[in-house]
């Protein structure tokens, strides 16, 4: 093994190719559908000519590098593509993000990141299918892929005709991918409410208009998006949710969390695996820059839809433009930010829960399995913010008493992180109760589980740790 | 607060005492309050920080790093005031560094000398000339205007420590404010410096060294320090170091000011994040030893000041700056740090350096 570092930027994972290929073979250098972009980018210069031969692709040393934003890039088109796919595949294989029995739901927004994520997971699935067809015993199944779009048009209005057109194009993108066939789900955010859709719509609207801080509203909508993804995944038998979150997005998130006082929970959000959810979430594009994903989309003519991607505002917008400025000044800045944050200690749920393959399809069993996981002894169980599900620092958790299982507004507020208390909850405590009543059940239930379950024990244990006699169970 | 419509001015009565006319919008909370209440909350907050963090013990000798600028002037004023009011029992001193910059330090030292009289605090001045044999003016003459802030920062830090040792004090306090600390948190993230990130929010540093340093203004906003100095008509010197001609404020500083505009609380939140980051305890700063030449704490054979001095004395002033190699010939070590730092440079040397 050449390098164990998941964030190694040197490209040295290539040494592992042979071993990794057993499970997920490399794609053919270029899919048949890809037009000859290389000839376009080297426009006017004969590939065999001597005129510009001093500059060659750093990888194959044969072709001329393609142009990136008007500059000469490092790679030729083919090598660029395989390098980017290599980063994706390496993060999948080295972190066991996808196993053959998985059913993966890709969160698709229409933007370049999730478009590439969909493309790559599709290519990986095709290779697995090829291997399956070629193998004699057909023992390894091929993982399934579905695609979900979260429809936020109730909150971020889009003209109806534009919206319908965009949905049709997305449907077309998904149906145009080679078999195995992928389901496409259009999931309105209000589906997180189990009640009928009119009621759900009203509650969602009321919930969001109750948040006066624009950054808070935006963040709440993002938390709700995850709930909607969890719901559609759970209802349709998916075992993983795949997000197209890239390095650039993570760099922004690092600063967003820092600026919002969420330094403690930050490490939870930026790993390849986030299994604090019922359906584990995976981030296989963690090591790819937004700019690379853009380049691939134009190189391979991958259709992206910007119509539906609302622009952010408030604190988040300020950070986006700050990071953009830094990146312009130094093209490795985003990677450096993510590398810094990558050195923070992750949480126990940032590993893939180990589950027997035969059980994986049974969500209920899976869930049980997950919580029966032997907790890592050095890491006590966490309690989580009711709204954003971020792990709470023990010192910030106020012991909360519930009377007759009913939760007062004060207790509810204390089960939210400081950041959500400030930017999402109403300032006026008398309004908090109503706000609570508007929250979807998943948020309410989550916290009750956390606060009544094993976490209390863990908290207690930690508080009295120094007066406990040494635990000899481990023989240490 | 963002998204909220401005409340109608309720006749502009102070929201704390409900009696006097509000004179300002408190930068930290945007409350409209009167002058007297502002002084009270400003001082009370600092007192709270001192008590809660047990910064001082009765009978201690404490040096205040005084540059003549607004941070250290307000610190000297407030600290002597609190010392009297709450019987801290501290022996306070002003400690200044004379870099030998004509027109800048001359004037700011005059300010500190007036403070000595105004606040009744004994003043000690240590000069670059006596410590290193060079004034900043002489250094600039030799190396030009570029890079001279490297000298300012390194030399000043050591000069303060040496002055503190001469005064035989137990502690050195500096005027670093909440904005400075928030900025440092961000810079360490942007530079990938996890070791510094883990300790840059500590209110006290160097506890293992001879003279610990602490920052009573850790949670105090720069704007409030300005406001306090303005209302109290404190005598401070406001020109920045003339050897930082770019007057470069850095992206990070500007970003923090933008943040503060839409959410004043963000500065405190950044500090909170800095305190809460889960950094494994094995991430430590490089082993600290002592400089073989002057005995000052150093992770390398020679301390940075001695490397710079050696360069000056040998007529190779670039020695120890950025990528050049010097006595501590460890390729990569210094180079890594220097890379890309220029454009996300921290605050100018007009303030006391970290
Ligand atoms: Zn190539
Ligand atoms: Zn929260
Ligand atoms: Zn008042
Ligand atoms: Zn300077
Ligand atoms: Zn030395």
Coordinates of C-alpha atoms in Angstrom, one line a residue, chain A residues 7-242:
Chain A
X7 CA -6.6 13.2 1.6
X8 CA -3.2 12.6 0.0
X9 CA -3.1 15.0 -2.9
X10 CA -0.1 13.4 -4.6
X11 CA -2.1 11.0 -6.6
X12 CA -0.1 8.1 -5.1
X13 CA -3.3 6.0 -4.8
X14 CA -2.6 4.9 -8.3
X15 CA -0.2 2.3 -6.8
X16 CA -3.2 0.6 -5.4
X17 CA -5.0 0.3 -8.6
X18 CA -4.4 -3.4 -9.2
X19 CA -5.8 -4.4 -5.8
X20 CA -8.8 -2.1 -6.0
X21 CA -9.6 -3.1 -9.5
X22 CA -10.8 -6.5 -8.3
X23 CA -13.9 -4.9 -7.0
X24 CA -14.4 -1.8 -9.0
X25 CA -12.4 -1.9 -12.2
X26 CA -11.3 1.3 -13.9
X27 CA -13.6 2.6 -16.6
X28 CA -12.6 2.5 -20.2
X29 CA -10.6 5.7 -20.8
X30 CA -13.5 7.4 -22.5
X31 CA -17.1 6.3 -22.9
X32 CA -18.2 5.8 -26.4
X33 CA -20.7 8.7 -26.2
X34 CA -18.0 11.3 -25.5
X35 CA -17.3 13.4 -28.5
X36 CA -13.7 14.2 -29.4
X37 CA -13.3 17.2 -27.2
X38 CA -9.6 16.8 -27.1
X39 CA -9.3 17.7 -30.7
X40 CA -11.4 20.8 -29.9
X41 CA -9.3 21.9 -27.1
X42 CA -6.1 21.5 -29.0
X43 CA -7.8 23.4 -31.8
X44 CA -5.6 24.5 -34.6
X45 CA -2.6 22.6 -33.4
X46 CA -2.0 19.2 -35.0
X47 CA -1.5 16.7 -32.2
X48 CA 1.5 15.3 -34.0
X49 CA 2.9 18.6 -34.9
X50 CA 6.2 19.8 -33.3
X51 CA 5.0 23.4 -32.7
X52 CA 3.9 23.0 -29.1
X53 CA 5.5 19.7 -28.1
X54 CA 7.4 21.1 -25.2
X55 CA 4.1 21.0 -23.2
X56 CA 2.7 17.6 -22.7
X57 CA 0.2 16.0 -20.4
X58 CA 2.0 15.3 -17.1
X59 CA 0.5 11.8 -17.0
X60 CA 0.6 10.2 -20.4
X61 CA 3.3 12.5 -21.7
X62 CA 1.7 11.9 -25.1
X63 CA -1.1 14.3 -25.6
X64 CA -1.2 18.0 -25.2
X65 CA -2.8 19.3 -22.1
X66 CA -6.2 20.8 -22.4
X67 CA -7.1 24.4 -21.6
X68 CA -8.6 25.1 -18.2
X69 CA -10.0 28.6 -17.8
X70 CA -7.8 29.9 -20.6
X71 CA -4.7 28.4 -19.0
X72 CA -2.9 25.3 -20.1
X73 CA -3.9 22.5 -17.7
X74 CA -1.8 19.6 -16.4
X75 CA -3.6 16.8 -18.1
X76 CA -5.0 15.9 -21.5
X77 CA -8.7 15.4 -21.6
X78 CA -8.5 11.6 -21.1
X79 CA -6.0 11.8 -18.3
X80 CA -8.0 14.5 -16.6
X81 CA -11.1 12.4 -16.7
X82 CA -9.5 9.3 -15.4
X83 CA -7.6 11.2 -12.7
X84 CA -10.9 12.7 -11.5
X85 CA -12.7 9.4 -11.6
X86 CA -9.7 7.9 -9.8
X87 CA -10.2 10.2 -6.9
X88 CA -13.9 9.3 -6.7
X89 CA -13.2 5.6 -7.0
X90 CA -10.4 5.8 -4.4
X91 CA -12.6 7.4 -1.8
X92 CA -15.3 4.8 -2.5
X93 CA -13.0 1.8 -2.2
X94 CA -10.7 3.0 0.6
X95 CA -13.5 3.9 2.8
X96 CA -15.8 1.0 1.8
X97 CA -18.5 3.5 0.9
X98 CA -20.4 1.2 -1.4
X99 CA -20.7 -2.6 -1.0
X100 CA -22.1 -4.9 -3.7
X101 CA -25.3 -5.4 -1.9
X102 CA -26.0 -1.7 -1.4
X103 CA -28.8 0.3 -3.0
X104 CA -27.5 3.8 -3.4
X105 CA -29.7 6.9 -3.7
X106 CA -27.9 9.8 -5.4
X107 CA -29.1 13.2 -4.3
X108 CA -29.3 15.1 -7.6
X109 CA -29.8 18.9 -7.7
X110 CA -29.0 19.3 -11.4
X111 CA -25.8 21.2 -10.5
X112 CA -22.3 20.0 -11.8
X113 CA -21.3 18.3 -8.5
X114 CA -24.2 16.0 -8.3
X115 CA -24.2 15.5 -12.0
X116 CA -20.7 14.2 -11.9
X117 CA -21.5 12.1 -8.8
X118 CA -24.3 10.5 -10.7
X119 CA -22.1 9.9 -13.8
X120 CA -19.3 8.4 -11.7
X121 CA -21.5 6.1 -9.7
X122 CA -23.2 5.1 -12.9
X123 CA -19.8 4.2 -14.5
X124 CA -18.8 2.2 -11.4
X125 CA -22.1 0.4 -11.5
X126 CA -21.6 -0.4 -15.2
X127 CA -18.2 -1.9 -14.5
X128 CA -19.6 -4.0 -11.7
X129 CA -22.4 -5.2 -14.0
X130 CA -19.8 -6.1 -16.6
X131 CA -17.8 -8.1 -14.0
X132 CA -21.0 -9.7 -12.9
X133 CA -22.0 -10.8 -16.4
X134 CA -18.5 -12.1 -17.0
X135 CA -18.1 -14.0 -13.7
X136 CA -19.1 -17.7 -13.7
X137 CA -20.7 -18.0 -10.3
X138 CA -22.3 -14.6 -10.2
X139 CA -21.8 -14.5 -6.4
X140 CA -21.2 -10.7 -6.1
X141 CA -24.4 -8.8 -6.7
X142 CA -24.3 -5.4 -8.5
X143 CA -25.3 -2.5 -6.3
X144 CA -28.4 -0.6 -7.2
X145 CA -28.6 3.2 -8.0
X146 CA -31.6 5.5 -7.7
X147 CA -31.8 9.3 -8.1
X148 CA -33.7 11.8 -6.0
X149 CA -34.4 15.4 -6.6
X150 CA -35.7 17.4 -3.6
X151 CA -38.2 19.9 -4.8
X152 CA -38.0 23.1 -2.8
X153 CA -40.2 25.2 -5.1
X154 CA -42.6 25.8 -2.3
X155 CA -39.9 27.8 -0.5
X156 CA -37.7 28.9 -3.3
X157 CA -40.2 29.7 -6.0
X158 CA -39.4 28.9 -9.6
X159 CA -41.7 29.7 -12.5
X160 CA -43.8 26.6 -13.2
X161 CA -42.9 26.1 -16.8
X162 CA -39.2 26.4 -16.1
X163 CA -39.6 24.0 -13.2
X164 CA -41.4 21.4 -15.3
X165 CA -38.9 21.7 -18.1
X166 CA -36.0 21.3 -15.6
X167 CA -37.6 18.2 -14.1
X168 CA -38.1 16.7 -17.6
X169 CA -34.5 17.3 -18.5
X170 CA -33.4 15.6 -15.3
X171 CA -35.6 12.7 -16.0
X172 CA -34.1 12.5 -19.4
X173 CA -30.6 12.5 -18.0
X174 CA -31.4 9.7 -15.6
X175 CA -33.3 7.6 -18.2
X176 CA -30.5 8.0 -20.7
X177 CA -28.0 6.3 -18.5
X178 CA -27.3 2.8 -19.7
X179 CA -28.9 -0.1 -17.7
X180 CA -29.3 -1.2 -14.9
X181 CA -32.3 1.1 -14.8
X182 CA -32.3 3.9 -12.2
X183 CA -35.5 5.1 -10.5
X184 CA -36.0 8.9 -10.4
X185 CA -37.8 10.5 -7.5
X186 CA -39.0 14.0 -7.3
X187 CA -39.5 14.6 -3.6
X188 CA -41.2 17.8 -2.4
X189 CA -39.7 19.0 1.0
X190 CA -43.2 19.0 2.5
X191 CA -43.2 15.2 2.2
X192 CA -41.4 15.1 5.5
X193 CA -44.7 15.7 7.1
X194 CA -46.7 12.5 7.2
X195 CA -50.0 14.4 7.0
X196 CA -51.8 15.2 3.8
X197 CA -49.9 17.4 1.5
X198 CA -51.9 20.6 1.9
X199 CA -51.4 20.5 5.6
X200 CA -47.7 19.7 5.2
X201 CA -47.3 22.6 2.8
X202 CA -48.8 25.0 5.3
X203 CA -46.8 23.7 8.2
X204 CA -43.6 23.9 6.2
X205 CA -44.3 27.5 5.1
X206 CA -45.2 28.5 8.6
X207 CA -42.1 26.9 10.0
X208 CA -39.8 28.7 7.7
X209 CA -41.4 32.1 7.9
X210 CA -41.1 31.8 11.6
X211 CA -37.3 32.0 11.2
X212 CA -36.3 35.7 11.0
X213 CA -32.6 35.2 10.4
X214 CA -32.0 34.6 6.6
X215 CA -29.0 32.5 7.2
X216 CA -30.9 30.5 9.8
X217 CA -33.8 30.0 7.3
X218 CA -31.4 28.8 4.7
X219 CA -29.7 26.4 7.1
X220 CA -33.0 25.0 8.3
X221 CA -34.0 24.3 4.7
X222 CA -30.8 22.4 4.3
X223 CA -31.6 20.3 7.4
X224 CA -35.1 19.6 6.0
X225 CA -33.5 18.5 2.7
X226 CA -31.6 15.8 4.5
X227 CA -34.8 14.7 6.2
X228 CA -36.6 14.4 2.9
X229 CA -33.7 12.4 1.4
X230 CA -33.7 10.1 4.5
X231 CA -37.4 9.6 4.1
X232 CA -37.4 8.7 0.4
X233 CA -34.4 6.5 0.9
X234 CA -36.0 4.6 3.8
X235 CA -39.3 4.2 2.1
X236 CA -37.8 2.8 -1.1
X237 CA -35.2 0.4 0.3
X238 CA -32.1 2.4 -0.2
X239 CA -29.1 1.7 2.0
X240 CA -26.9 4.7 1.3
X241 CA -27.4 8.3 0.3
X242 CA -24.7 9.7 -1.9

